[in-house]
PDB file of C-alpha atoms in Angstrom:
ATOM      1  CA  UNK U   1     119.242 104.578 149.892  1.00  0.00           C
ATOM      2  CA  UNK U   2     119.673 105.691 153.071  1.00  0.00           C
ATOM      3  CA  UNK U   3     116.085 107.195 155.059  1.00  0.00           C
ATOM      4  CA  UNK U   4     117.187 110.026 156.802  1.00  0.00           C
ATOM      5  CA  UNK U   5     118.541 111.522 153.398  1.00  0.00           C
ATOM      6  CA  UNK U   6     115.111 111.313 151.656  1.00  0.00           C
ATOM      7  CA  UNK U   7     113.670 113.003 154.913  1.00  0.00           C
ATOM      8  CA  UNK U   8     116.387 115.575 153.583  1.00  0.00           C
ATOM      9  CA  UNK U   9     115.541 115.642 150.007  1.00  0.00           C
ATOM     10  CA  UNK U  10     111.477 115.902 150.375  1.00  0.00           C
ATOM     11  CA  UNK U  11     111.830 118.977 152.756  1.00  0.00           C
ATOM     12  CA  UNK U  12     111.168 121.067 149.616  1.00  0.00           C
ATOM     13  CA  UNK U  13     109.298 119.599 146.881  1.00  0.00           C
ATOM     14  CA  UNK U  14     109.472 120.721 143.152  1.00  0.00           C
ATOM     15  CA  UNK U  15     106.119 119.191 141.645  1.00  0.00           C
ATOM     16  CA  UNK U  16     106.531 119.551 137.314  1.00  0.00           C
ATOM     17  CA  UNK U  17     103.419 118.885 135.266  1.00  0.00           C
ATOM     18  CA  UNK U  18     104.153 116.695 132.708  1.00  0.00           C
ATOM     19  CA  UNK U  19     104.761 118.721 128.977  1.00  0.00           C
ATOM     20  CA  UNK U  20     100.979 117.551 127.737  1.00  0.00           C
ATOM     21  CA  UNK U  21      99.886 119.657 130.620  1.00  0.00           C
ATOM     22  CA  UNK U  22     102.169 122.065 129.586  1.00  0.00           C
ATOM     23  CA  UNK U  23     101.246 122.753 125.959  1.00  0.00           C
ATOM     24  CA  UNK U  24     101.797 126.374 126.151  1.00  0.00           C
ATOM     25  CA  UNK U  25     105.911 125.293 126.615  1.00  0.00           C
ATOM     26  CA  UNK U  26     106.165 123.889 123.346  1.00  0.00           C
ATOM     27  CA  UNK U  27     106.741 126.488 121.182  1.00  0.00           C
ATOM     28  CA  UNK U  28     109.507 127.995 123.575  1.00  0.00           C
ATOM     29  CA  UNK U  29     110.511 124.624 124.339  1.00  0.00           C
ATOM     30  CA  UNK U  30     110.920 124.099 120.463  1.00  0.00           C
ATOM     31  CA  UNK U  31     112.822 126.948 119.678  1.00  0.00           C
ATOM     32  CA  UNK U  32     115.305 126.339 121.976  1.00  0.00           C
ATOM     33  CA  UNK U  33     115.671 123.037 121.049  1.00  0.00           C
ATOM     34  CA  UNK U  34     115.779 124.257 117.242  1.00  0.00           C
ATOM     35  CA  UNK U  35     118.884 126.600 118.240  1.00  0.00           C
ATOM     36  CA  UNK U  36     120.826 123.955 119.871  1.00  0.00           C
ATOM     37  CA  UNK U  37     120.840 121.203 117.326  1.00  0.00           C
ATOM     38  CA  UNK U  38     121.674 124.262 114.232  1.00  0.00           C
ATOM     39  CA  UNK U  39     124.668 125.096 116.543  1.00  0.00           C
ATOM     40  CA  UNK U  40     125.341 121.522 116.853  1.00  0.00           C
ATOM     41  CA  UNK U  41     124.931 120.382 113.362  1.00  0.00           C
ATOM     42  CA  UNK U  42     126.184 123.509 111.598  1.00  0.00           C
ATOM     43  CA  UNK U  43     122.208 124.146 110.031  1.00  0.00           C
ATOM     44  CA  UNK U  44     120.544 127.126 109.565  1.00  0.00           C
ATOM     45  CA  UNK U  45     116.843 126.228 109.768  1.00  0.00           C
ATOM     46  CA  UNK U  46     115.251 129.795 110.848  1.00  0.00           C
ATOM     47  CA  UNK U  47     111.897 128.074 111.809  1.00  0.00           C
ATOM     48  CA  UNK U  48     109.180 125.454 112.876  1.00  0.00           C
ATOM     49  CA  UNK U  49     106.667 125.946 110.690  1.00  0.00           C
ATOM     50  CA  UNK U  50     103.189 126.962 112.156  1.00  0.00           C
ATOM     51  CA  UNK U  51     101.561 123.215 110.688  1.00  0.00           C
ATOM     52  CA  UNK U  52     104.473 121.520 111.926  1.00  0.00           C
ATOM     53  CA  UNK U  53     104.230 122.950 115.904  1.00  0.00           C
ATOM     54  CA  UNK U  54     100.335 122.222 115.771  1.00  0.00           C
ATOM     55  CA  UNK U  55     101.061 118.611 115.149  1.00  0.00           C
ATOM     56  CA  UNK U  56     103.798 118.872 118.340  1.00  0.00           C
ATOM     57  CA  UNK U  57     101.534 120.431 120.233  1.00  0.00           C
ATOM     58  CA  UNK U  58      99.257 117.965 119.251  1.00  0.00           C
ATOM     59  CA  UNK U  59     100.966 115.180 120.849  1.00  0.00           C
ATOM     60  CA  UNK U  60     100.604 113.613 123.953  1.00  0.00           C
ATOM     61  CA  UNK U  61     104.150 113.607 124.446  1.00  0.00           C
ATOM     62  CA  UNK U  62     104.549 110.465 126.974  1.00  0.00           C
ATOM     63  CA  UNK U  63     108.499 110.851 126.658  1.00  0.00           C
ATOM     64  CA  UNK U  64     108.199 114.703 128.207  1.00  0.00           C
ATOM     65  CA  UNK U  65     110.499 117.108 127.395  1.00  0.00           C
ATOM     66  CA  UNK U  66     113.005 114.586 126.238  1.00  0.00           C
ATOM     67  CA  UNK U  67     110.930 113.461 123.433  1.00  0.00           C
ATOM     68  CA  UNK U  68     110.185 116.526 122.290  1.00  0.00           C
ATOM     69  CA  UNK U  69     114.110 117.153 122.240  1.00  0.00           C
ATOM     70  CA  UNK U  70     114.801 114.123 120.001  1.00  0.00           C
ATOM     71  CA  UNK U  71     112.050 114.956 117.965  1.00  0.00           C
ATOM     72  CA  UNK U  72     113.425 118.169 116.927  1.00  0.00           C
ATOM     73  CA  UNK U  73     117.009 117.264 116.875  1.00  0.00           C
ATOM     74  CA  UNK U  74     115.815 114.674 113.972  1.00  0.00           C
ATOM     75  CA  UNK U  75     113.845 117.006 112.398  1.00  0.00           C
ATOM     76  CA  UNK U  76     117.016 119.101 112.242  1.00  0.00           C
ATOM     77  CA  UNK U  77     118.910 116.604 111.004  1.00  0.00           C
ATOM     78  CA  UNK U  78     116.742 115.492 107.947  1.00  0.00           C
ATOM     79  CA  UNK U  79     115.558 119.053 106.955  1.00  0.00           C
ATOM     80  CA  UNK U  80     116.223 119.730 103.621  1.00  0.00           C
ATOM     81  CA  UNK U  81     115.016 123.651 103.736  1.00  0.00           C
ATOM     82  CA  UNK U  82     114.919 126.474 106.164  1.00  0.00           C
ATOM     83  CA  UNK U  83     111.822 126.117 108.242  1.00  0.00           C
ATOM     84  CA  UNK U  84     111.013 122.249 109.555  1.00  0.00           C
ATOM     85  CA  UNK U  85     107.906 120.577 108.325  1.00  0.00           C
ATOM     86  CA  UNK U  86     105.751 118.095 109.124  1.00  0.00           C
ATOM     87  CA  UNK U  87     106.682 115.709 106.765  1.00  0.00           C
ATOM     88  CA  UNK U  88     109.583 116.068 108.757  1.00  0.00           C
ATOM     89  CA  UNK U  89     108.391 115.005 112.115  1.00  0.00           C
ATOM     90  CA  UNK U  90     108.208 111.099 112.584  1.00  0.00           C
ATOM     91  CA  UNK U  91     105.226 108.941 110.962  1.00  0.00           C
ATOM     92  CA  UNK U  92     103.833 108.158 114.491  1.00  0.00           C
ATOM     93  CA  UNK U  93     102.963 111.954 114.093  1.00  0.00           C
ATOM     94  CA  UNK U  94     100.124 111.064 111.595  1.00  0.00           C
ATOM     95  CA  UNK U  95     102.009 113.137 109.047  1.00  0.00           C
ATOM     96  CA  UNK U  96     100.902 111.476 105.572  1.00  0.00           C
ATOM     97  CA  UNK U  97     101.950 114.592 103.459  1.00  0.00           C
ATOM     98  CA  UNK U  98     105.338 112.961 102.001  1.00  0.00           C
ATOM     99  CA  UNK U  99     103.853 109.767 101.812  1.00  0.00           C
ATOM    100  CA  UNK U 100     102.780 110.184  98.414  1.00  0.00           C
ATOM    101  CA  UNK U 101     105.951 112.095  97.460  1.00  0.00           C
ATOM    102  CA  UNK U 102     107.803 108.744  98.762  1.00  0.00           C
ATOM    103  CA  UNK U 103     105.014 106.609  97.027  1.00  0.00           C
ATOM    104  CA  UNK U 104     105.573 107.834  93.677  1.00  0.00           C
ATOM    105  CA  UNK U 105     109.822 108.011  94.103  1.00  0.00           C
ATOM    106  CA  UNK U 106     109.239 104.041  94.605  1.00  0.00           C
ATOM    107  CA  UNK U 107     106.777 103.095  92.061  1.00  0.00           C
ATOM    108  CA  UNK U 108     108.186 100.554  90.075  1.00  0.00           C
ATOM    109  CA  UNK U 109     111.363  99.803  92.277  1.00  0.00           C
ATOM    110  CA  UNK U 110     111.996  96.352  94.352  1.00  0.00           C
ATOM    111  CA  UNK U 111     111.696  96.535  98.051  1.00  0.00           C
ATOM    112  CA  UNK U 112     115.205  95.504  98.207  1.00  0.00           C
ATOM    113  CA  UNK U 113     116.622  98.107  95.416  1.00  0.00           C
ATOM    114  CA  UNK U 114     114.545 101.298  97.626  1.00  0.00           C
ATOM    115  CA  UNK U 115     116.074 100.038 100.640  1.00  0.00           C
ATOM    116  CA  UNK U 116     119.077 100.121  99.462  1.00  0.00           C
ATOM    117  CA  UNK U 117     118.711 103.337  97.687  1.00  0.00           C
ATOM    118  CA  UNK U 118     117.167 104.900 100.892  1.00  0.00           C
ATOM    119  CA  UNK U 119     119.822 103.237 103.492  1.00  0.00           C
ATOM    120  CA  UNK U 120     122.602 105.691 101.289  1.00  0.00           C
ATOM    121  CA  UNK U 121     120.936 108.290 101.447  1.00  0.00           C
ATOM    122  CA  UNK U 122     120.834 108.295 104.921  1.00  0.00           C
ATOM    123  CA  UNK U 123     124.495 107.259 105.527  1.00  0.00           C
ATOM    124  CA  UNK U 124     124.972 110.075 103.661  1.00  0.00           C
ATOM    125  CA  UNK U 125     123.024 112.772 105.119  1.00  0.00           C
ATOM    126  CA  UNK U 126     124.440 111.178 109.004  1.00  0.00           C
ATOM    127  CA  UNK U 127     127.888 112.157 107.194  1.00  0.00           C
ATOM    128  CA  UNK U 128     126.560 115.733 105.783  1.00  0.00           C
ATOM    129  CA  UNK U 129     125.258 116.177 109.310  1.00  0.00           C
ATOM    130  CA  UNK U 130     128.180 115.194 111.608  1.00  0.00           C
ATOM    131  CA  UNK U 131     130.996 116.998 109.176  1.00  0.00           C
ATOM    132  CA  UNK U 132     132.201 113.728 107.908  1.00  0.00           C
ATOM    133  CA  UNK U 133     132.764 111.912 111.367  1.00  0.00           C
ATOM    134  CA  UNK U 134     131.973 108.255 110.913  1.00  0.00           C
ATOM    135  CA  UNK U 135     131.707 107.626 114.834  1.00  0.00           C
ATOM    136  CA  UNK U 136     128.953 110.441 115.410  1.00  0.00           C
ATOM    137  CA  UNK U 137     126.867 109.254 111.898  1.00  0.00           C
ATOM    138  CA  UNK U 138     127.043 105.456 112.998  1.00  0.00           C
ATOM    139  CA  UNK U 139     125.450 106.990 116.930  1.00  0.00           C
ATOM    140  CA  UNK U 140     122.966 108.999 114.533  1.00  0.00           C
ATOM    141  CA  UNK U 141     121.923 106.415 112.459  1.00  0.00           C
ATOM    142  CA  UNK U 142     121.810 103.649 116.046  1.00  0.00           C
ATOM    143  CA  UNK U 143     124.305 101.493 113.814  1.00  0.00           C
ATOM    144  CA  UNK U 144     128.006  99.905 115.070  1.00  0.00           C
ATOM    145  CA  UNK U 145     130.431 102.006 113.436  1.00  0.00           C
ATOM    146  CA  UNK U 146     132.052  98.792 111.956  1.00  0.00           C
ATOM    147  CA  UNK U 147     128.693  98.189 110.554  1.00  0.00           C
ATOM    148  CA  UNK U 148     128.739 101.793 109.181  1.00  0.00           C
ATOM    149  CA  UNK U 149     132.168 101.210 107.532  1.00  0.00           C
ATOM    150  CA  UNK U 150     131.137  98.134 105.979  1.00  0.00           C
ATOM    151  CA  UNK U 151     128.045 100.132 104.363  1.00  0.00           C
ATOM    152  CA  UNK U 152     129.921 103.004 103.406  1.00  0.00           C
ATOM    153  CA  UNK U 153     131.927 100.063 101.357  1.00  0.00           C
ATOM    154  CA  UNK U 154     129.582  98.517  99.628  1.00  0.00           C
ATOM    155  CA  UNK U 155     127.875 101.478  98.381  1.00  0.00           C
ATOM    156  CA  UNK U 156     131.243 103.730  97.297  1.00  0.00           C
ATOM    157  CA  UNK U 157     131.010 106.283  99.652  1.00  0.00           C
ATOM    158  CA  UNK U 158     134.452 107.759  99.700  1.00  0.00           C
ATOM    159  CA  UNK U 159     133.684 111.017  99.652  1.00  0.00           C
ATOM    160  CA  UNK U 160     130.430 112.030 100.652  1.00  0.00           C
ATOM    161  CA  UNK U 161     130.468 115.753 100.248  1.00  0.00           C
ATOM    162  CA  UNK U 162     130.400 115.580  96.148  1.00  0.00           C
ATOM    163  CA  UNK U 163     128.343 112.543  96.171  1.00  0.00           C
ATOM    164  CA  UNK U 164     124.779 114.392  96.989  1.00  0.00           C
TER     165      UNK U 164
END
C-alpha cells in the first residue's frame, strides 16, 4: 500500500456510525432489504411485523448493515405467510415463541428421525425458494451441491413442487 495514496484517500473522510447507533435506519433499512430478497426469491411478504422489527431493533447488530441483510433475506426465505415474524428471525434473537410449536411437533420422535424429518424440509423449501435450482439451494442451505444431490436421493425428492 503505497503512502502517498492514503495521503490521497484521507483528504475527505466519510465517518459512518455503526447501525446500533443508527437504530432509527432499521426500519428503512428493513424494508428495503424485504423488497430485494421478494424480487429475488419470487415472495410476496407485504411486511415486517411491528414485534418482529422491535426485536431487530433490539439487537446490537455487531455484523452492521450486513447482518441485518442476511437476517432478513432468511427470514424471507423461511416465511411461511405474508408479514415476517419473530419466530422467524434466528434463535440468537431470544425468540422462544415457536419453540413450543417445534416442542410439541417432536414429542415422541427420535433425535435422529426429527433431524431427518427437518433436514427435508429444508432441502425442500431451499428448492421452493431458488425455483428448483440445485446449485443456488445447496449455497442456501451452506451444503456442497454433491452433498445436496446425495440428500435429495436418499429422501425421494424428485420433484419437489408436489411434494409440500
Amino acid at each position: 500500500f503505497r503512502e502517498v495514496l492514503f495521503y490521497r484517500l484521507n483528504v475527505l473522510q466519510i465517518i459512518i456510525p455503526p447501525l446500533r447507533e443508527r437504530i432509527e435506519d432499521i426500519p428503512v433499512l428493513s424494508t428495503l432489504f424485504l423488497k430485494k430478497f421478494n424480487k429475488k426469491f419470487n415472495k410476496s411478504i407485504l411486511e415486517i411485523s411491528p414485534g418482529a422489527l422491535s426485536i431487530l431493533i433490539k439487537h446490537s447488530w455487531p455484523g452492521n448493515v450486513r447482518e441485518l441483510e442476511n437476517i432478513i433475506e432468511r427470514a424471507v426465505i423461511f416465511a411461511e405467510k405474508k408479514i415476517i415474524l419473530p419466530e422467524n428471525l434466528p434463535s440468537e434473537f431470544g425468540v422462544k415463541q415457536g419453540a413450543s410449536r417445534i416442542d410439541d411437533f417432536f414429542k415422541g420422535f427420535s433425535i435422529k428421525k426429527a433431524q431427518k424429518i427437518m433436514e427435508k424440509k429444508l432441502i425442500l423449501r431451499a428448492l421452493e425458494s431458488t425455483g428448483g435450482n440445485r446449485t443456488k439451494a445447496s449455497k442456501l442451505l451452506e451444503i456442497s451441491h454433491p452433498s445436496l444431490l446425495s440428500k435429495i436421493k436418499k429422501y425421494k425428492i424428485e420433484d419437489w413442487q408436489h411434494l409440500q
